[in-house]
Amino acid sequence: MSTIVATDLLPTTLSSEELRAAARLAGARALPAFAPGWAQDELGIADAVALRVLLARGLAEVHDPLDVTLTAEARSALGPLLDPYAVVEAVRETQRFLAAESADGVVVAEERLPSVWYLRRAARPVERALLSTVDIWLDELTVAAAAPGQRMVVEAGTLARAEVLLAQGGAATLPGMLAELLSAVRARCTVRTLRQHGLSLRAASAVVWLDAGAAGPWLVQPHGGTGDQPLALVATDAATLRTTLADLFEESP
């Protein structure tokens, strides 16, 4: 069982289930990143176990059998994750980082194991909290695309199924250059911002790119149209991605 950091009572780790339970006790809506991975008939059991863990760790307290709340200290410590007005999420394959800001400060949550989040404080503003993480990803892009600005259009569903398609020999059904690019992809990276609008958070914008190794990085952008939502893959480089991300972070809430 994780210990509590003595300085501000921010737990060092919490599971997605515990974070959802904390949000319910606080009368808040859990962030989408903490969505349940349980079957519907198992969800009630998972929620009950999470509540017991919060009680055992001293993060929640019982006032009477029907009145359980977060402690005041836990509510303040977890405030950025429970009631944020700005969130930045960075995802690279199975690596996922989330930074949230509220009146209580900024908290960074790193998913090192499935549904297990390691928590730490960070300095304001929230847009800077994950810069070092994203910089590492960009530093790994040692090769620029051979023809910067080159574009290829692909259906969103094809891109989402690329791994399966290629594993099953589906590359033969794709245009040669697209098949070659998708075969080279090492990781899909997404940096997304969410901001407070009224009573809910909504996605403000996102930057998505493919790390295609020796084929360089490729931005993934909407291409318009309907149906399967065509996407444009645009050849780019690390410097252009840094500029694009800077523009994302500078957008007004």
Tab-separated table of N, CA and C in Angstrom, residues 44-175:
chain	number	residue	atom	x	y	z
A	44	GLY	N	-19.300	-2.332	-10.052
A	44	GLY	CA	-19.745	-2.065	-8.691
A	44	GLY	C	-18.775	-2.598	-7.657
A	45	ILE	N	-18.235	-3.789	-7.906
A	45	ILE	CA	-17.264	-4.371	-6.978
A	45	ILE	C	-15.995	-3.534	-6.953
A	46	ALA	N	-15.520	-3.131	-8.143
A	46	ALA	CA	-14.304	-2.315	-8.219
A	46	ALA	C	-14.488	-0.993	-7.487
A	47	ASP	N	-15.655	-0.382	-7.641
A	47	ASP	CA	-15.926	0.893	-6.973
A	47	ASP	C	-15.960	0.724	-5.456
A	48	ALA	N	-16.567	-0.366	-4.991
A	48	ALA	CA	-16.645	-0.606	-3.546
A	48	ALA	C	-15.260	-0.829	-2.951
A	49	VAL	N	-14.421	-1.578	-3.663
A	49	VAL	CA	-13.053	-1.818	-3.188
A	49	VAL	C	-12.274	-0.507	-3.151
A	50	ALA	N	-12.435	0.325	-4.186
A	50	ALA	CA	-11.727	1.604	-4.231
A	50	ALA	C	-12.120	2.492	-3.053
A	51	LEU	N	-13.401	2.508	-2.715
A	51	LEU	CA	-13.859	3.312	-1.582
A	51	LEU	C	-13.231	2.818	-0.283
A	52	ARG	N	-13.160	1.511	-0.118
A	52	ARG	CA	-12.544	0.963	1.098
A	52	ARG	C	-11.064	1.336	1.180
A	53	VAL	N	-10.397	1.347	0.033
A	53	VAL	CA	-8.979	1.721	0.024
A	53	VAL	C	-8.812	3.179	0.444
A	54	LEU	N	-9.666	4.061	-0.070
A	54	LEU	CA	-9.589	5.475	0.322
A	54	LEU	C	-9.787	5.626	1.829
A	55	LEU	N	-10.724	4.879	2.387
A	55	LEU	CA	-10.960	4.930	3.832
A	55	LEU	C	-9.747	4.394	4.594
A	56	ALA	N	-9.187	3.281	4.128
A	56	ALA	CA	-8.048	2.671	4.821
A	56	ALA	C	-6.816	3.564	4.782
A	57	ARG	N	-6.692	4.349	3.719
A	57	ARG	CA	-5.518	5.210	3.584
A	57	ARG	C	-5.713	6.573	4.243
A	58	GLY	N	-6.865	6.780	4.845
A	58	GLY	CA	-7.113	8.042	5.522
A	58	GLY	C	-7.436	9.187	4.596
A	59	LEU	N	-7.826	8.867	3.360
A	59	LEU	CA	-8.193	9.905	2.398
A	59	LEU	C	-9.688	10.208	2.428
A	60	ALA	N	-10.458	9.321	3.033
A	60	ALA	CA	-11.905	9.517	3.166
A	60	ALA	C	-12.306	9.215	4.599
A	61	GLU	N	-13.458	9.743	4.995
A	61	GLU	CA	-13.925	9.542	6.370
A	61	GLU	C	-15.427	9.308	6.374
A	62	VAL	N	-15.884	8.557	7.367
A	62	VAL	CA	-17.300	8.228	7.512
A	62	VAL	C	-17.903	9.120	8.584
A	63	HIS	N	-18.977	9.830	8.217
A	63	HIS	CA	-19.684	10.672	9.182
A	63	HIS	C	-20.875	9.919	9.765
A	64	ASP	N	-21.531	9.132	8.928
A	64	ASP	CA	-22.535	8.161	9.358
A	64	ASP	C	-22.615	7.139	8.228
A	65	PRO	N	-23.318	6.044	8.404
A	65	PRO	CA	-23.278	4.977	7.390
A	65	PRO	C	-23.593	5.423	5.970
A	66	LEU	N	-24.336	6.504	5.814
A	66	LEU	CA	-24.706	6.954	4.477
A	66	LEU	C	-23.983	8.230	4.071
A	67	ASP	N	-22.991	8.638	4.840
A	67	ASP	CA	-22.296	9.894	4.551
A	67	ASP	C	-20.787	9.674	4.627
A	68	VAL	N	-20.188	9.456	3.467
A	68	VAL	CA	-18.736	9.288	3.358
A	68	VAL	C	-18.211	10.419	2.481
A	69	THR	N	-17.166	11.090	2.931
A	69	THR	CA	-16.588	12.194	2.168
A	69	THR	C	-15.068	12.063	2.155
A	70	LEU	N	-14.444	12.792	1.239
A	70	LEU	CA	-12.992	12.942	1.304
A	70	LEU	C	-12.653	13.789	2.519
A	71	THR	N	-11.499	13.550	3.106
A	71	THR	CA	-11.050	14.455	4.158
A	71	THR	C	-10.730	15.799	3.527
A	72	ALA	N	-10.747	16.845	4.324
A	72	ALA	CA	-10.448	18.180	3.800
A	72	ALA	C	-9.049	18.220	3.193
A	73	GLU	N	-8.105	17.526	3.840
A	73	GLU	CA	-6.730	17.523	3.343
A	73	GLU	C	-6.634	16.816	1.991
A	74	ALA	N	-7.329	15.686	1.865
A	74	ALA	CA	-7.304	14.948	0.600
A	74	ALA	C	-8.000	15.738	-0.499
A	75	ARG	N	-9.103	16.404	-0.142
A	75	ARG	CA	-9.829	17.204	-1.141
A	75	ARG	C	-8.948	18.306	-1.688
A	76	SER	N	-8.158	18.932	-0.828
A	76	SER	CA	-7.259	19.990	-1.269
A	76	SER	C	-6.091	19.423	-2.074
A	77	ALA	N	-5.498	18.329	-1.575
A	77	ALA	CA	-4.336	17.748	-2.253
A	77	ALA	C	-4.688	17.244	-3.649
A	78	LEU	N	-5.869	16.647	-3.786
A	78	LEU	CA	-6.292	16.075	-5.060
A	78	LEU	C	-7.108	17.044	-5.900
A	79	GLY	N	-7.282	18.262	-5.408
A	79	GLY	CA	-8.115	19.245	-6.091
A	79	GLY	C	-7.852	19.391	-7.577
A	80	PRO	N	-6.580	19.498	-8.005
A	80	PRO	CA	-6.328	19.658	-9.438
A	80	PRO	C	-6.843	18.498	-10.291
A	81	LEU	N	-6.864	17.292	-9.753
A	81	LEU	CA	-7.354	16.135	-10.506
A	81	LEU	C	-8.864	15.974	-10.415
A	82	LEU	N	-9.478	16.613	-9.417
A	82	LEU	CA	-10.917	16.468	-9.205
A	82	LEU	C	-11.714	17.612	-9.819
A	83	ASP	N	-11.164	18.793	-9.784
A	83	ASP	CA	-11.902	19.968	-10.253
A	83	ASP	C	-10.968	20.897	-11.031
A	84	PRO	N	-10.366	20.405	-12.116
A	84	PRO	CA	-9.392	21.218	-12.848
A	84	PRO	C	-10.066	22.234	-13.760
A	85	TYR	N	-9.362	23.336	-14.008
A	85	TYR	CA	-9.836	24.240	-15.051
A	85	TYR	C	-8.949	24.153	-16.287
A	86	ALA	N	-7.855	23.407	-16.209
A	86	ALA	CA	-7.017	23.168	-17.383
A	86	ALA	C	-6.294	21.839	-17.211
A	87	VAL	N	-6.210	21.093	-18.298
A	87	VAL	CA	-5.557	19.781	-18.280
A	87	VAL	C	-4.709	19.645	-19.539
A	88	VAL	N	-3.530	19.081	-19.382
A	88	VAL	CA	-2.690	18.711	-20.524
A	88	VAL	C	-2.429	17.214	-20.423
A	89	GLU	N	-2.645	16.511	-21.521
A	89	GLU	CA	-2.421	15.068	-21.544
A	89	GLU	C	-1.422	14.744	-22.647
A	90	ALA	N	-0.438	13.907	-22.344
A	90	ALA	CA	0.557	13.485	-23.325
A	90	ALA	C	0.597	11.963	-23.346
A	91	VAL	N	0.447	11.396	-24.543
A	91	VAL	CA	0.377	9.942	-24.684
A	91	VAL	C	1.332	9.501	-25.785
A	92	ARG	N	2.149	8.522	-25.480
A	92	ARG	CA	3.006	7.880	-26.481
A	92	ARG	C	2.838	6.378	-26.309
A	93	GLU	N	2.072	5.767	-27.201
A	93	GLU	CA	1.769	4.348	-27.091
A	93	GLU	C	1.196	4.043	-25.706
A	94	THR	N	1.872	3.239	-24.901
A	94	THR	CA	1.344	2.897	-23.576
A	94	THR	C	1.784	3.872	-22.492
A	95	GLN	N	2.648	4.837	-22.830
A	95	GLN	CA	3.035	5.849	-21.853
A	95	GLN	C	1.963	6.938	-21.816
A	96	ARG	N	1.515	7.298	-20.620
A	96	ARG	CA	0.489	8.337	-20.524
A	96	ARG	C	0.789	9.239	-19.339
A	97	PHE	N	0.752	10.536	-19.600
A	97	PHE	CA	0.994	11.552	-18.584
A	97	PHE	C	-0.157	12.545	-18.613
A	98	LEU	N	-0.521	13.036	-17.454
A	98	LEU	CA	-1.609	13.996	-17.349
A	98	LEU	C	-1.218	15.050	-16.324
A	99	ALA	N	-1.378	16.314	-16.680
A	99	ALA	CA	-1.137	17.410	-15.745
A	99	ALA	C	-2.420	18.216	-15.630
A	100	ALA	N	-2.842	18.493	-14.401
A	100	ALA	CA	-4.104	19.199	-14.171
A	100	ALA	C	-3.872	20.362	-13.223
A	101	GLU	N	-4.568	21.458	-13.486
A	101	GLU	CA	-4.398	22.672	-12.681
A	101	GLU	C	-5.740	23.149	-12.149
A	102	SER	N	-5.747	23.554	-10.893
A	102	SER	CA	-6.923	24.165	-10.270
A	102	SER	C	-6.425	25.229	-9.308
A	103	ALA	N	-7.340	25.777	-8.530
A	103	ALA	CA	-6.936	26.758	-7.523
A	103	ALA	C	-5.986	26.156	-6.498
A	104	ASP	N	-5.971	24.817	-6.393
A	104	ASP	CA	-5.096	24.135	-5.436
A	104	ASP	C	-3.701	23.883	-5.976
A	105	GLY	N	-3.432	24.267	-7.228
A	105	GLY	CA	-2.110	24.076	-7.798
A	105	GLY	C	-2.126	23.153	-9.002
A	106	VAL	N	-0.970	22.549	-9.282
A	106	VAL	CA	-0.809	21.643	-10.424
A	106	VAL	C	-0.341	20.282	-9.919
A	107	VAL	N	-0.979	19.229	-10.402
A	107	VAL	CA	-0.571	17.860	-10.091
A	107	VAL	C	-0.323	17.130	-11.405
A	108	VAL	N	0.777	16.395	-11.463
A	108	VAL	CA	1.090	15.549	-12.615
A	108	VAL	C	0.824	14.098	-12.235
A	109	ALA	N	0.110	13.394	-13.097
A	109	ALA	CA	-0.171	11.969	-12.900
A	109	ALA	C	0.476	11.198	-14.044
A	110	GLU	N	1.296	10.222	-13.704
A	110	GLU	CA	1.981	9.401	-14.703
A	110	GLU	C	1.512	7.957	-14.564
A	111	GLU	N	0.996	7.401	-15.647
A	111	GLU	CA	0.511	6.021	-15.631
A	111	GLU	C	1.676	5.087	-15.976
A	112	ARG	N	2.397	4.637	-14.958
A	112	ARG	CA	3.537	3.750	-15.189
A	112	ARG	C	3.100	2.298	-15.358
A	113	LEU	N	2.017	1.933	-14.719
A	113	LEU	CA	1.403	0.618	-14.852
A	113	LEU	C	-0.046	0.839	-15.260
A	114	PRO	N	-0.683	-0.114	-15.934
A	114	PRO	CA	-2.074	0.085	-16.346
A	114	PRO	C	-2.973	0.461	-15.171
A	115	SER	N	-3.606	1.628	-15.283
A	115	SER	CA	-4.563	2.129	-14.285
A	115	SER	C	-3.934	2.439	-12.932
A	116	VAL	N	-2.611	2.558	-12.865
A	116	VAL	CA	-1.931	2.971	-11.633
A	116	VAL	C	-1.176	4.259	-11.931
A	117	TRP	N	-1.532	5.320	-11.214
A	117	TRP	CA	-1.005	6.653	-11.485
A	117	TRP	C	-0.070	7.094	-10.364
A	118	TYR	N	1.113	7.546	-10.747
A	118	TYR	CA	2.083	8.111	-9.805
A	118	TYR	C	1.909	9.626	-9.824
A	119	LEU	N	1.721	10.205	-8.652
A	119	LEU	CA	1.355	11.616	-8.544
A	119	LEU	C	2.509	12.443	-7.991
A	120	ARG	N	2.610	13.668	-8.493
A	120	ARG	CA	3.592	14.617	-7.959
A	120	ARG	C	3.107	16.031	-8.210
A	121	ARG	N	3.609	16.944	-7.397
A	121	ARG	CA	3.310	18.358	-7.592
A	121	ARG	C	4.153	18.920	-8.732
A	122	ALA	N	3.683	19.984	-9.346
A	122	ALA	CA	4.441	20.687	-10.380
A	122	ALA	C	4.149	22.176	-10.265
A	123	ALA	N	5.026	22.971	-10.840
A	123	ALA	CA	4.851	24.422	-10.809
A	123	ALA	C	3.839	24.853	-11.873
A	124	ARG	N	3.192	25.981	-11.623
A	124	ARG	CA	2.317	26.560	-12.630
A	124	ARG	C	3.184	27.188	-13.726
A	125	PRO	N	2.649	27.360	-14.952
A	125	PRO	CA	1.322	26.943	-15.402
A	125	PRO	C	1.320	25.485	-15.840
A	126	VAL	N	0.135	24.925	-15.975
A	126	VAL	CA	0.005	23.509	-16.307
A	126	VAL	C	0.627	23.190	-17.664
A	127	GLU	N	0.630	24.173	-18.569
A	127	GLU	CA	1.168	23.928	-19.912
A	127	GLU	C	2.652	23.577	-19.895
A	128	ARG	N	3.362	23.956	-18.836
A	128	ARG	CA	4.793	23.678	-18.764
A	128	ARG	C	5.105	22.374	-18.027
A	129	ALA	N	4.105	21.794	-17.408
A	129	ALA	CA	4.349	20.655	-16.514
A	129	ALA	C	4.861	19.415	-17.238
A	130	LEU	N	4.498	19.249	-18.500
A	130	LEU	CA	4.900	18.049	-19.231
A	130	LEU	C	5.935	18.333	-20.320
A	131	LEU	N	6.497	19.544	-20.320
A	131	LEU	CA	7.440	19.908	-21.379
A	131	LEU	C	8.647	18.981	-21.409
A	132	SER	N	9.185	18.645	-20.241
A	132	SER	CA	10.384	17.804	-20.225
A	132	SER	C	10.087	16.420	-20.799
A	133	THR	N	8.901	15.909	-20.513
A	133	THR	CA	8.511	14.601	-21.054
A	133	THR	C	8.400	14.648	-22.570
A	134	VAL	N	7.701	15.660	-23.076
A	134	VAL	CA	7.518	15.774	-24.525
A	134	VAL	C	8.851	16.062	-25.206
A	135	ASP	N	9.723	16.839	-24.556
A	135	ASP	CA	11.043	17.122	-25.127
A	135	ASP	C	11.834	15.840	-25.357
A	136	ILE	N	11.728	14.898	-24.430
A	136	ILE	CA	12.424	13.614	-24.598
A	136	ILE	C	11.924	12.906	-25.852
A	137	TRP	N	10.611	12.926	-26.056
A	137	TRP	CA	10.057	12.280	-27.251
A	137	TRP	C	10.572	12.956	-28.513
A	138	LEU	N	10.636	14.300	-28.487
A	138	LEU	CA	11.092	15.029	-29.667
A	138	LEU	C	12.583	14.835	-29.899
A	139	ASP	N	13.351	14.731	-28.821
A	139	ASP	CA	14.795	14.514	-28.966
A	139	ASP	C	15.101	13.180	-29.635
A	140	GLU	N	14.173	12.238	-29.530
A	140	GLU	CA	14.371	10.931	-30.164
A	140	GLU	C	14.153	10.982	-31.675
A	141	LEU	N	13.609	12.099	-32.160
A	141	LEU	CA	13.367	12.248	-33.597
A	141	LEU	C	14.638	12.775	-34.245
A	142	THR	N	15.600	11.920	-34.440
A	142	THR	CA	16.908	12.338	-34.949
A	142	THR	C	16.923	12.495	-36.462
A	143	VAL	N	15.887	12.015	-37.135
A	143	VAL	CA	15.821	12.077	-38.590
A	143	VAL	C	14.603	12.896	-38.994
A	144	ALA	N	14.804	13.857	-39.888
A	144	ALA	CA	13.675	14.613	-40.429
A	144	ALA	C	13.087	13.843	-41.606
A	145	ALA	N	11.824	14.083	-41.875
A	145	ALA	CA	11.203	13.445	-43.033
A	145	ALA	C	11.948	13.852	-44.300
A	146	ALA	N	12.037	12.933	-45.263
A	146	ALA	CA	12.827	13.183	-46.470
A	146	ALA	C	12.308	14.366	-47.268
A	147	ALA	N	10.997	14.562	-47.280
A	147	ALA	CA	10.398	15.654	-48.054
A	147	ALA	C	9.420	16.407	-47.166
A	148	PRO	N	9.915	17.341	-46.318
A	148	PRO	CA	9.024	18.077	-45.414
A	148	PRO	C	7.863	18.713	-46.170
A	149	GLY	N	6.680	18.607	-45.608
A	149	GLY	CA	5.494	19.166	-46.238
A	149	GLY	C	4.753	18.184	-47.124
A	150	GLN	N	5.390	17.080	-47.472
A	150	GLN	CA	4.709	16.059	-48.279
A	150	GLN	C	3.480	15.558	-47.529
A	151	ARG	N	2.389	15.318	-48.260
A	151	ARG	CA	1.135	14.911	-47.627
A	151	ARG	C	0.628	13.603	-48.218
A	152	MET	N	0.061	12.794	-47.355
A	152	MET	CA	-0.667	11.597	-47.778
A	152	MET	C	-1.988	11.584	-47.029
A	153	VAL	N	-3.037	11.158	-47.685
A	153	VAL	CA	-4.357	11.100	-47.058
A	153	VAL	C	-4.693	9.648	-46.753
A	154	VAL	N	-5.180	9.419	-45.536
A	154	VAL	CA	-5.528	8.066	-45.106
A	154	VAL	C	-6.823	8.135	-44.307
A	155	GLU	N	-7.654	7.123	-44.427
A	155	GLU	CA	-8.872	7.074	-43.628
A	155	GLU	C	-8.506	6.838	-42.165
A	156	ALA	N	-9.235	7.500	-41.264
A	156	ALA	CA	-8.941	7.374	-39.833
A	156	ALA	C	-9.005	5.919	-39.385
A	157	GLY	N	-9.975	5.181	-39.895
A	157	GLY	CA	-10.103	3.781	-39.508
A	157	GLY	C	-8.914	2.951	-39.951
A	158	THR	N	-8.382	3.259	-41.144
A	158	THR	CA	-7.203	2.543	-41.634
A	158	THR	C	-6.016	2.802	-40.730
A	159	LEU	N	-5.846	4.057	-40.332
A	159	LEU	CA	-4.727	4.399	-39.455
A	159	LEU	C	-4.880	3.712	-38.105
A	160	ALA	N	-6.086	3.700	-37.577
A	160	ALA	CA	-6.321	3.068	-36.279
A	160	ALA	C	-6.069	1.565	-36.340
A	161	ARG	N	-6.321	0.973	-37.514
A	161	ARG	CA	-6.161	-0.476	-37.654
A	161	ARG	C	-4.833	-0.864	-38.293
A	162	ALA	N	-3.937	0.119	-38.429
A	162	ALA	CA	-2.702	-0.113	-39.184
A	162	ALA	C	-1.908	-1.294	-38.654
A	163	GLU	N	-1.772	-1.370	-37.342
A	163	GLU	CA	-0.971	-2.445	-36.752
A	163	GLU	C	-1.549	-3.808	-37.119
A	164	VAL	N	-2.865	-3.929	-36.984
A	164	VAL	CA	-3.519	-5.204	-37.304
A	164	VAL	C	-3.435	-5.488	-38.798
A	165	LEU	N	-3.677	-4.444	-39.602
A	165	LEU	CA	-3.623	-4.616	-41.052
A	165	LEU	C	-2.266	-5.142	-41.494
A	166	LEU	N	-1.213	-4.511	-40.971
A	166	LEU	CA	0.132	-4.892	-41.381
A	166	LEU	C	0.473	-6.297	-40.901
A	167	ALA	N	0.044	-6.625	-39.690
A	167	ALA	CA	0.324	-7.956	-39.144
A	167	ALA	C	-0.373	-9.039	-39.961
A	168	GLN	N	-1.508	-8.673	-40.574
A	168	GLN	CA	-2.281	-9.650	-41.349
A	168	GLN	C	-1.999	-9.562	-42.849
A	169	GLY	N	-0.961	-8.800	-43.198
A	169	GLY	CA	-0.626	-8.668	-44.608
A	169	GLY	C	-1.481	-7.665	-45.338
A	170	GLY	N	-2.195	-6.828	-44.595
A	170	GLY	CA	-3.075	-5.848	-45.219
A	170	GLY	C	-2.350	-4.740	-45.937
A	171	ALA	N	-1.034	-4.641	-45.733
A	171	ALA	CA	-0.275	-3.584	-46.396
A	171	ALA	C	-0.408	-3.676	-47.910
A	172	ALA	N	-0.650	-4.871	-48.411
A	172	ALA	CA	-0.755	-5.051	-49.856
A	172	ALA	C	-1.946	-4.306	-50.431
A	173	THR	N	-2.938	-4.003	-49.607
A	173	THR	CA	-4.131	-3.307	-50.089
A	173	THR	C	-3.979	-1.792	-50.001
A	174	LEU	N	-2.851	-1.320	-49.455
A	174	LEU	CA	-2.619	0.109	-49.312
A	174	LEU	C	-1.670	0.593	-50.399
A	175	PRO	N	-1.757	1.899	-50.755
A	175	PRO	CA	-0.773	2.452	-51.686
A	175	PRO	C	0.635	2.201	-51.154
